[in-house]
PDB file of C-alpha atoms in Angstrom:
ATOM      1  CA  UNK A   1     223.937 144.294  98.287  1.00 95.00           C
ATOM      2  CA  UNK A   2     220.759 146.239  97.559  1.00 97.00           C
ATOM      3  CA  UNK A   3     217.636 145.915  99.666  1.00 97.00           C
ATOM      4  CA  UNK A   4     214.384 146.929  97.999  1.00 96.00           C
ATOM      5  CA  UNK A   5     211.355 147.316 100.232  1.00 95.00           C
ATOM      6  CA  UNK A   6     207.762 146.904  99.196  1.00 96.00           C
ATOM      7  CA  UNK A   7     204.457 146.851 101.039  1.00 95.00           C
ATOM      8  CA  UNK A   8     201.392 144.772 100.347  1.00 95.00           C
ATOM      9  CA  UNK A   9     198.974 145.926 102.990  1.00 93.00           C
ATOM     10  CA  UNK A  10     200.515 144.950 106.316  1.00 93.00           C
ATOM     11  CA  UNK A  11     203.135 142.721 104.783  1.00 96.00           C
ATOM     12  CA  UNK A  12     206.579 144.118 104.198  1.00 97.00           C
ATOM     13  CA  UNK A  13     208.759 142.506 101.564  1.00 97.00           C
ATOM     14  CA  UNK A  14     212.528 142.928 101.568  1.00 97.00           C
ATOM     15  CA  UNK A  15     213.948 142.002  98.196  1.00 98.00           C
ATOM     16  CA  UNK A  16     217.674 141.270  98.354  1.00 98.00           C
ATOM     17  CA  UNK A  17     219.754 141.928  95.297  1.00 98.00           C
ATOM     18  CA  UNK A  18     223.351 140.797  94.920  1.00 97.00           C
ATOM     19  CA  UNK A  19     225.402 138.995  97.554  1.00 97.00           C
ATOM     20  CA  UNK A  20     224.625 138.511 101.215  1.00 98.00           C
ATOM     21  CA  UNK A  21     228.174 138.118 102.484  1.00 97.00           C
ATOM     22  CA  UNK A  22     229.429 138.873 106.001  1.00 95.00           C
ATOM     23  CA  UNK A  23     229.648 142.616 105.359  1.00 96.00           C
ATOM     24  CA  UNK A  24     226.259 142.857 103.673  1.00 97.00           C
ATOM     25  CA  UNK A  25     224.771 140.926 106.584  1.00 96.00           C
ATOM     26  CA  UNK A  26     225.538 143.767 108.935  1.00 94.00           C
ATOM     27  CA  UNK A  27     223.603 146.281 106.812  1.00 93.00           C
ATOM     28  CA  UNK A  28     220.842 143.766 106.351  1.00 96.00           C
ATOM     29  CA  UNK A  29     220.580 143.303 110.113  1.00 96.00           C
ATOM     30  CA  UNK A  30     220.201 147.043 110.529  1.00 95.00           C
ATOM     31  CA  UNK A  31     217.500 147.223 107.857  1.00 94.00           C
ATOM     32  CA  UNK A  32     215.544 144.455 109.513  1.00 95.00           C
ATOM     33  CA  UNK A  33     215.882 146.154 112.890  1.00 93.00           C
ATOM     34  CA  UNK A  34     214.584 149.443 111.495  1.00 93.00           C
ATOM     35  CA  UNK A  35     211.747 147.838 109.588  1.00 93.00           C
ATOM     36  CA  UNK A  36     210.257 145.594 112.255  1.00 90.00           C
ATOM     37  CA  UNK A  37     207.970 146.879 114.972  1.00 83.00           C
ATOM     38  CA  UNK A  38     204.464 146.403 116.312  1.00 79.00           C
ATOM     39  CA  UNK A  39     202.969 147.647 113.064  1.00 86.00           C
ATOM     40  CA  UNK A  40     205.258 145.660 110.784  1.00 92.00           C
ATOM     41  CA  UNK A  41     205.484 142.110 112.040  1.00 92.00           C
ATOM     42  CA  UNK A  42     204.779 140.119 108.905  1.00 96.00           C
ATOM     43  CA  UNK A  43     207.627 140.012 106.480  1.00 97.00           C
ATOM     44  CA  UNK A  44     208.719 138.286 103.302  1.00 98.00           C
ATOM     45  CA  UNK A  45     212.316 138.070 102.228  1.00 98.00           C
ATOM     46  CA  UNK A  46     212.459 137.748  98.434  1.00 98.00           C
ATOM     47  CA  UNK A  47     215.569 135.962  97.205  1.00 98.00           C
ATOM     48  CA  UNK A  48     214.899 136.133  93.470  1.00 98.00           C
ATOM     49  CA  UNK A  49     217.886 138.407  92.793  1.00 98.00           C
ATOM     50  CA  UNK A  50     220.191 137.023  95.464  1.00 98.00           C
ATOM     51  CA  UNK A  51     223.143 135.077  94.130  1.00 97.00           C
ATOM     52  CA  UNK A  52     225.085 134.370  97.316  1.00 98.00           C
ATOM     53  CA  UNK A  53     224.539 133.759 101.014  1.00 98.00           C
ATOM     54  CA  UNK A  54     226.798 132.786 103.921  1.00 96.00           C
ATOM     55  CA  UNK A  55     226.326 131.868 107.579  1.00 94.00           C
ATOM     56  CA  UNK A  56     226.226 135.535 108.661  1.00 94.00           C
ATOM     57  CA  UNK A  57     223.225 136.081 106.395  1.00 96.00           C
ATOM     58  CA  UNK A  58     221.538 132.992 107.762  1.00 95.00           C
ATOM     59  CA  UNK A  59     222.073 134.306 111.287  1.00 93.00           C
ATOM     60  CA  UNK A  60     220.397 137.620 110.476  1.00 95.00           C
ATOM     61  CA  UNK A  61     217.458 135.737 108.986  1.00 96.00           C
ATOM     62  CA  UNK A  62     217.022 133.543 112.029  1.00 93.00           C
ATOM     63  CA  UNK A  63     217.194 136.527 114.336  1.00 92.00           C
ATOM     64  CA  UNK A  64     214.609 138.323 112.224  1.00 95.00           C
ATOM     65  CA  UNK A  65     212.342 135.267 112.395  1.00 95.00           C
ATOM     66  CA  UNK A  66     212.670 135.144 116.175  1.00 93.00           C
ATOM     67  CA  UNK A  67     211.932 138.851 116.531  1.00 94.00           C
ATOM     68  CA  UNK A  68     208.846 138.726 114.330  1.00 95.00           C
ATOM     69  CA  UNK A  69     207.587 135.659 116.152  1.00 94.00           C
ATOM     70  CA  UNK A  70     207.977 137.514 119.457  1.00 93.00           C
ATOM     71  CA  UNK A  71     205.754 140.246 117.974  1.00 93.00           C
ATOM     72  CA  UNK A  72     203.177 137.582 117.079  1.00 94.00           C
ATOM     73  CA  UNK A  73     204.094 137.945 113.435  1.00 95.00           C
ATOM     74  CA  UNK A  74     205.954 135.788 110.973  1.00 96.00           C
ATOM     75  CA  UNK A  75     208.836 135.795 108.537  1.00 97.00           C
ATOM     76  CA  UNK A  76     208.571 133.780 105.344  1.00 98.00           C
ATOM     77  CA  UNK A  77     211.038 133.416 102.500  1.00 98.00           C
ATOM     78  CA  UNK A  78     210.522 133.090  98.759  1.00 98.00           C
ATOM     79  CA  UNK A  79     212.003 132.672  95.281  1.00 98.00           C
ATOM     80  CA  UNK A  80     215.346 131.097  96.043  1.00 98.00           C
ATOM     81  CA  UNK A  81     217.807 129.754  93.537  1.00 97.00           C
ATOM     82  CA  UNK A  82     218.206 126.031  94.058  1.00 97.00           C
ATOM     83  CA  UNK A  83     221.717 126.239  95.484  1.00 97.00           C
ATOM     84  CA  UNK A  84     220.611 128.976  97.922  1.00 98.00           C
ATOM     85  CA  UNK A  85     217.672 126.874  99.071  1.00 98.00           C
ATOM     86  CA  UNK A  86     220.049 123.989  99.587  1.00 97.00           C
ATOM     87  CA  UNK A  87     221.980 126.068 102.121  1.00 97.00           C
ATOM     88  CA  UNK A  88     218.781 126.547 104.121  1.00 96.00           C
ATOM     89  CA  UNK A  89     218.046 122.833 103.918  1.00 95.00           C
ATOM     90  CA  UNK A  90     221.550 121.846 104.952  1.00 94.00           C
ATOM     91  CA  UNK A  91     221.289 124.200 107.903  1.00 92.00           C
ATOM     92  CA  UNK A  92     217.939 122.731 108.897  1.00 92.00           C
ATOM     93  CA  UNK A  93     216.303 126.135 108.562  1.00 93.00           C
ATOM     94  CA  UNK A  94     213.617 124.772 106.310  1.00 93.00           C
ATOM     95  CA  UNK A  95     212.124 122.896 109.256  1.00 91.00           C
ATOM     96  CA  UNK A  96     210.960 126.070 110.911  1.00 90.00           C
ATOM     97  CA  UNK A  97     211.001 128.722 108.176  1.00 96.00           C
ATOM     98  CA  UNK A  98     208.509 128.572 105.338  1.00 97.00           C
ATOM     99  CA  UNK A  99     210.116 128.817 101.905  1.00 98.00           C
ATOM    100  CA  UNK A 100     207.848 129.512  98.938  1.00 98.00           C
ATOM    101  CA  UNK A 101     208.603 129.275  95.241  1.00 98.00           C
ATOM    102  CA  UNK A 102     207.122 132.676  94.503  1.00 98.00           C
ATOM    103  CA  UNK A 103     206.184 135.932  96.201  1.00 97.00           C
ATOM    104  CA  UNK A 104     202.523 135.379  95.295  1.00 97.00           C
ATOM    105  CA  UNK A 105     202.491 132.145  97.250  1.00 98.00           C
ATOM    106  CA  UNK A 106     204.314 133.808 100.123  1.00 98.00           C
ATOM    107  CA  UNK A 107     201.751 136.624 100.286  1.00 97.00           C
ATOM    108  CA  UNK A 108     198.867 134.117 100.246  1.00 96.00           C
ATOM    109  CA  UNK A 109     200.334 132.317 103.220  1.00 96.00           C
ATOM    110  CA  UNK A 110     199.587 135.167 105.646  1.00 94.00           C
TER     111      UNK A 110
ATOM    112  CA  UNK B   1     240.447 141.620  86.496  1.00 42.00           C
ATOM    113  CA  UNK B   2     243.574 142.230  84.448  1.00 45.00           C
ATOM    114  CA  UNK B   3     245.147 139.844  81.973  1.00 48.00           C
ATOM    115  CA  UNK B   4     248.126 139.517  84.329  1.00 47.00           C
ATOM    116  CA  UNK B   5     245.899 137.770  86.826  1.00 50.00           C
ATOM    117  CA  UNK B   6     244.475 135.579  84.038  1.00 50.00           C
ATOM    118  CA  UNK B   7     247.959 134.368  83.235  1.00 49.00           C
ATOM    119  CA  UNK B   8     248.744 133.547  86.821  1.00 51.00           C
ATOM    120  CA  UNK B   9     245.436 131.739  87.302  1.00 52.00           C
ATOM    121  CA  UNK B  10     245.881 129.542  84.236  1.00 53.00           C
ATOM    122  CA  UNK B  11     249.124 128.241  85.680  1.00 56.00           C
ATOM    123  CA  UNK B  12     249.292 125.447  88.207  1.00 68.00           C
ATOM    124  CA  UNK B  13     248.149 127.384  91.221  1.00 84.00           C
ATOM    125  CA  UNK B  14     247.077 130.826  92.189  1.00 88.00           C
ATOM    126  CA  UNK B  15     248.074 132.427  95.425  1.00 92.00           C
ATOM    127  CA  UNK B  16     247.271 135.707  97.093  1.00 95.00           C
ATOM    128  CA  UNK B  17     247.234 137.174 100.584  1.00 96.00           C
ATOM    129  CA  UNK B  18     244.574 139.162 102.387  1.00 97.00           C
ATOM    130  CA  UNK B  19     244.723 140.934 105.705  1.00 97.00           C
ATOM    131  CA  UNK B  20     242.605 139.720 108.634  1.00 96.00           C
ATOM    132  CA  UNK B  21     239.940 142.301 107.913  1.00 95.00           C
ATOM    133  CA  UNK B  22     236.290 141.945 106.901  1.00 95.00           C
ATOM    134  CA  UNK B  23     236.748 144.655 104.290  1.00 95.00           C
ATOM    135  CA  UNK B  24     239.043 142.259 102.439  1.00 96.00           C
ATOM    136  CA  UNK B  25     235.977 140.204 101.512  1.00 95.00           C
ATOM    137  CA  UNK B  26     235.492 142.762  98.723  1.00 95.00           C
ATOM    138  CA  UNK B  27     238.786 141.540  97.278  1.00 96.00           C
ATOM    139  CA  UNK B  28     238.240 137.888  98.046  1.00 96.00           C
ATOM    140  CA  UNK B  29     234.971 137.376  96.231  1.00 95.00           C
ATOM    141  CA  UNK B  30     236.016 138.644  92.765  1.00 95.00           C
ATOM    142  CA  UNK B  31     239.257 136.633  92.935  1.00 95.00           C
ATOM    143  CA  UNK B  32     237.468 133.400  93.787  1.00 95.00           C
ATOM    144  CA  UNK B  33     234.749 134.148  91.244  1.00 94.00           C
ATOM    145  CA  UNK B  34     237.327 134.733  88.542  1.00 94.00           C
ATOM    146  CA  UNK B  35     239.219 131.556  89.481  1.00 94.00           C
ATOM    147  CA  UNK B  36     236.001 129.588  89.073  1.00 93.00           C
ATOM    148  CA  UNK B  37     235.183 131.287  85.785  1.00 93.00           C
ATOM    149  CA  UNK B  38     238.616 130.653  84.267  1.00 91.00           C
ATOM    150  CA  UNK B  39     238.386 126.965  85.153  1.00 91.00           C
ATOM    151  CA  UNK B  40     234.893 126.615  83.737  1.00 92.00           C
ATOM    152  CA  UNK B  41     233.212 125.727  87.010  1.00 94.00           C
ATOM    153  CA  UNK B  42     229.437 125.698  87.051  1.00 93.00           C
ATOM    154  CA  UNK B  43     227.469 128.278  89.044  1.00 94.00           C
ATOM    155  CA  UNK B  44     226.651 125.999  91.936  1.00 95.00           C
ATOM    156  CA  UNK B  45     230.252 124.864  92.350  1.00 95.00           C
ATOM    157  CA  UNK B  46     231.557 128.428  92.203  1.00 96.00           C
ATOM    158  CA  UNK B  47     229.054 129.364  94.899  1.00 97.00           C
ATOM    159  CA  UNK B  48     230.137 126.482  97.157  1.00 96.00           C
ATOM    160  CA  UNK B  49     233.819 127.338  96.805  1.00 96.00           C
ATOM    161  CA  UNK B  50     233.126 131.010  97.459  1.00 97.00           C
ATOM    162  CA  UNK B  51     231.089 130.140 100.533  1.00 97.00           C
ATOM    163  CA  UNK B  52     233.637 127.757 102.012  1.00 97.00           C
ATOM    164  CA  UNK B  53     236.471 130.221 101.529  1.00 97.00           C
ATOM    165  CA  UNK B  54     234.504 133.042 103.094  1.00 97.00           C
ATOM    166  CA  UNK B  55     233.506 130.919 106.094  1.00 95.00           C
ATOM    167  CA  UNK B  56     237.112 129.912 106.750  1.00 95.00           C
ATOM    168  CA  UNK B  57     238.359 133.458 106.244  1.00 96.00           C
ATOM    169  CA  UNK B  58     235.780 135.025 108.550  1.00 94.00           C
ATOM    170  CA  UNK B  59     236.486 132.397 111.199  1.00 91.00           C
ATOM    171  CA  UNK B  60     240.166 133.307 111.082  1.00 93.00           C
ATOM    172  CA  UNK B  61     239.421 137.018 111.319  1.00 93.00           C
ATOM    173  CA  UNK B  62     237.082 136.463 114.272  1.00 89.00           C
ATOM    174  CA  UNK B  63     239.079 133.961 116.297  1.00 86.00           C
ATOM    175  CA  UNK B  64     242.719 133.676 115.333  1.00 89.00           C
ATOM    176  CA  UNK B  65     244.108 136.901 116.718  1.00 91.00           C
ATOM    177  CA  UNK B  66     243.942 138.765 119.983  1.00 89.00           C
ATOM    178  CA  UNK B  67     245.885 141.823 118.906  1.00 90.00           C
ATOM    179  CA  UNK B  68     244.541 144.607 116.686  1.00 87.00           C
ATOM    180  CA  UNK B  69     247.284 144.256 114.112  1.00 93.00           C
ATOM    181  CA  UNK B  70     247.092 143.353 110.475  1.00 95.00           C
ATOM    182  CA  UNK B  71     248.073 139.778 109.735  1.00 96.00           C
ATOM    183  CA  UNK B  72     248.447 138.353 106.274  1.00 96.00           C
ATOM    184  CA  UNK B  73     246.408 135.289 105.452  1.00 97.00           C
ATOM    185  CA  UNK B  74     247.680 133.249 102.555  1.00 96.00           C
ATOM    186  CA  UNK B  75     245.334 131.578 100.069  1.00 96.00           C
ATOM    187  CA  UNK B  76     246.510 129.073  97.480  1.00 95.00           C
ATOM    188  CA  UNK B  77     243.964 127.839  94.950  1.00 95.00           C
ATOM    189  CA  UNK B  78     244.685 124.977  92.620  1.00 93.00           C
ATOM    190  CA  UNK B  79     242.544 123.368  89.968  1.00 90.00           C
ATOM    191  CA  UNK B  80     243.272 120.075  88.243  1.00 86.00           C
ATOM    192  CA  UNK B  81     241.135 117.653  86.274  1.00 79.00           C
ATOM    193  CA  UNK B  82     238.634 116.809  88.953  1.00 86.00           C
ATOM    194  CA  UNK B  83     239.394 118.831  92.008  1.00 92.00           C
ATOM    195  CA  UNK B  84     239.803 122.251  93.393  1.00 95.00           C
ATOM    196  CA  UNK B  85     242.294 122.335  96.239  1.00 95.00           C
ATOM    197  CA  UNK B  86     242.429 125.327  98.530  1.00 96.00           C
ATOM    198  CA  UNK B  87     245.037 125.954 101.157  1.00 96.00           C
ATOM    199  CA  UNK B  88     244.602 128.743 103.692  1.00 97.00           C
ATOM    200  CA  UNK B  89     247.383 129.678 106.103  1.00 96.00           C
ATOM    201  CA  UNK B  90     247.319 132.070 109.020  1.00 96.00           C
ATOM    202  CA  UNK B  91     249.837 132.813 111.760  1.00 96.00           C
ATOM    203  CA  UNK B  92     247.260 133.176 114.495  1.00 94.00           C
ATOM    204  CA  UNK B  93     246.695 131.212 117.684  1.00 92.00           C
ATOM    205  CA  UNK B  94     246.335 127.440 117.289  1.00 92.00           C
ATOM    206  CA  UNK B  95     242.782 126.862 116.092  1.00 87.00           C
ATOM    207  CA  UNK B  96     241.558 123.657 114.562  1.00 88.00           C
ATOM    208  CA  UNK B  97     238.287 124.275 112.724  1.00 81.00           C
ATOM    209  CA  UNK B  98     237.645 120.546 112.723  1.00 81.00           C
ATOM    210  CA  UNK B  99     237.416 120.365 116.488  1.00 81.00           C
ATOM    211  CA  UNK B 100     234.876 123.137 116.781  1.00 72.00           C
ATOM    212  CA  UNK B 101     231.437 122.277 118.113  1.00 64.00           C
ATOM    213  CA  UNK B 102     228.964 121.248 115.458  1.00 61.00           C
ATOM    214  CA  UNK B 103     225.743 123.222 115.012  1.00 60.00           C
ATOM    215  CA  UNK B 104     222.666 121.964 116.774  1.00 61.00           C
ATOM    216  CA  UNK B 105     220.542 121.270 113.749  1.00 60.00           C
ATOM    217  CA  UNK B 106     217.653 119.681 115.561  1.00 59.00           C
ATOM    218  CA  UNK B 107     216.871 122.660 117.741  1.00 58.00           C
ATOM    219  CA  UNK B 108     213.809 124.601 116.716  1.00 57.00           C
ATOM    220  CA  UNK B 109     213.621 128.323 116.262  1.00 54.00           C
ATOM    221  CA  UNK B 110     213.449 129.081 119.967  1.00 49.00           C
ATOM    222  CA  UNK B 111     216.517 127.179 120.986  1.00 52.00           C
ATOM    223  CA  UNK B 112     218.640 127.259 117.874  1.00 52.00           C
ATOM    224  CA  UNK B 113     222.018 128.603 118.726  1.00 54.00           C
ATOM    225  CA  UNK B 114     223.835 130.807 116.321  1.00 55.00           C
ATOM    226  CA  UNK B 115     227.292 129.277 116.532  1.00 62.00           C
ATOM    227  CA  UNK B 116     228.783 126.486 114.505  1.00 79.00           C
ATOM    228  CA  UNK B 117     226.780 127.157 111.370  1.00 88.00           C
ATOM    229  CA  UNK B 118     229.731 128.286 109.253  1.00 90.00           C
ATOM    230  CA  UNK B 119     231.722 125.207 110.139  1.00 89.00           C
ATOM    231  CA  UNK B 120     228.753 122.970 109.437  1.00 89.00           C
ATOM    232  CA  UNK B 121     228.407 124.471 105.951  1.00 93.00           C
ATOM    233  CA  UNK B 122     232.136 124.040 105.282  1.00 94.00           C
ATOM    234  CA  UNK B 123     231.957 120.346 106.180  1.00 92.00           C
ATOM    235  CA  UNK B 124     228.922 119.821 103.978  1.00 93.00           C
ATOM    236  CA  UNK B 125     230.439 121.336 100.850  1.00 95.00           C
ATOM    237  CA  UNK B 126     233.970 119.963 100.922  1.00 96.00           C
ATOM    238  CA  UNK B 127     235.042 116.450 100.062  1.00 96.00           C
ATOM    239  CA  UNK B 128     238.124 116.513 102.205  1.00 95.00           C
ATOM    240  CA  UNK B 129     239.424 118.847 104.886  1.00 95.00           C
ATOM    241  CA  UNK B 130     242.678 118.714 106.769  1.00 95.00           C
ATOM    242  CA  UNK B 131     244.150 120.816 109.525  1.00 95.00           C
ATOM    243  CA  UNK B 132     247.835 121.105 110.311  1.00 95.00           C
ATOM    244  CA  UNK B 133     249.794 123.203 112.745  1.00 96.00           C
ATOM    245  CA  UNK B 134     253.232 123.893 111.295  1.00 95.00           C
ATOM    246  CA  UNK B 135     255.844 126.482 112.180  1.00 94.00           C
ATOM    247  CA  UNK B 136     253.377 128.526 114.219  1.00 95.00           C
ATOM    248  CA  UNK B 137     250.826 128.536 111.452  1.00 96.00           C
ATOM    249  CA  UNK B 138     247.351 127.111 111.105  1.00 96.00           C
ATOM    250  CA  UNK B 139     247.029 125.432 107.720  1.00 96.00           C
ATOM    251  CA  UNK B 140     243.674 124.331 106.414  1.00 96.00           C
ATOM    252  CA  UNK B 141     243.625 122.328 103.199  1.00 96.00           C
ATOM    253  CA  UNK B 142     240.373 121.497 101.527  1.00 96.00           C
ATOM    254  CA  UNK B 143     239.521 119.528  98.438  1.00 96.00           C
ATOM    255  CA  UNK B 144     236.310 119.982  96.511  1.00 96.00           C
ATOM    256  CA  UNK B 145     235.494 117.550  93.754  1.00 94.00           C
ATOM    257  CA  UNK B 146     234.397 119.375  90.671  1.00 88.00           C
ATOM    258  CA  UNK B 147     234.474 116.947  87.780  1.00 72.00           C
ATOM    259  CA  UNK B 148     235.878 119.758  85.671  1.00 60.00           C
ATOM    260  CA  UNK B 149     236.186 119.224  81.936  1.00 55.00           C
ATOM    261  CA  UNK B 150     239.677 119.726  80.508  1.00 51.00           C
ATOM    262  CA  UNK B 151     239.762 123.176  78.977  1.00 47.00           C
TER     263      UNK B 151
END
């Protein structure tokens, strides 16, 4: 899986491309760890090019959300395929993670 | 994928073994993807099957064995008119996925525990799931309704 990073002011966007399977989740976790700190605490994960996710990926996302919250920041998600969004809904993640239809909307939310 | 595999897949069932190793996911995904493609499954259904198989496989890798040895895990995939049936066998310690603790879905971000999510997803995406312990093997059989058109 490829992770493309982008900055809009203080907001960091991680765009995931490919499949977030158990193996990719470990690299993803590392990327999140390296990217988040006192200066980078607002993050968007862009799912527009992600075609697969599993529970390991969900776990990394929830840990990222917790970490950013502890830094007084926030993680939001955007641009999911319908079947990917369904996984978040089935897991109940949509009750505490904001999911936007587009990156523009996600950026506006900060 | 070679035409040999195509021929096997178009038959009644398709079976393969993987070792209890996360690196084997790189083999698992293309096989399951190809199985779905050959049987004309739609994108969403292919995703669900792929997800369920990965969740079961990674559970086995994580929990079934205490030694550091390679163990073969057998997968049998079968597709008929309306259903995909998947059978996964491992020779690890007795472990019934169905008796595992469900995820706490009501907990908010602070208290949400990490465990149980994979099993929750499996239950949500399969129509039937059965566990058997036979001859020192764990056997999980799942059925996913697909409403596949005859091809």
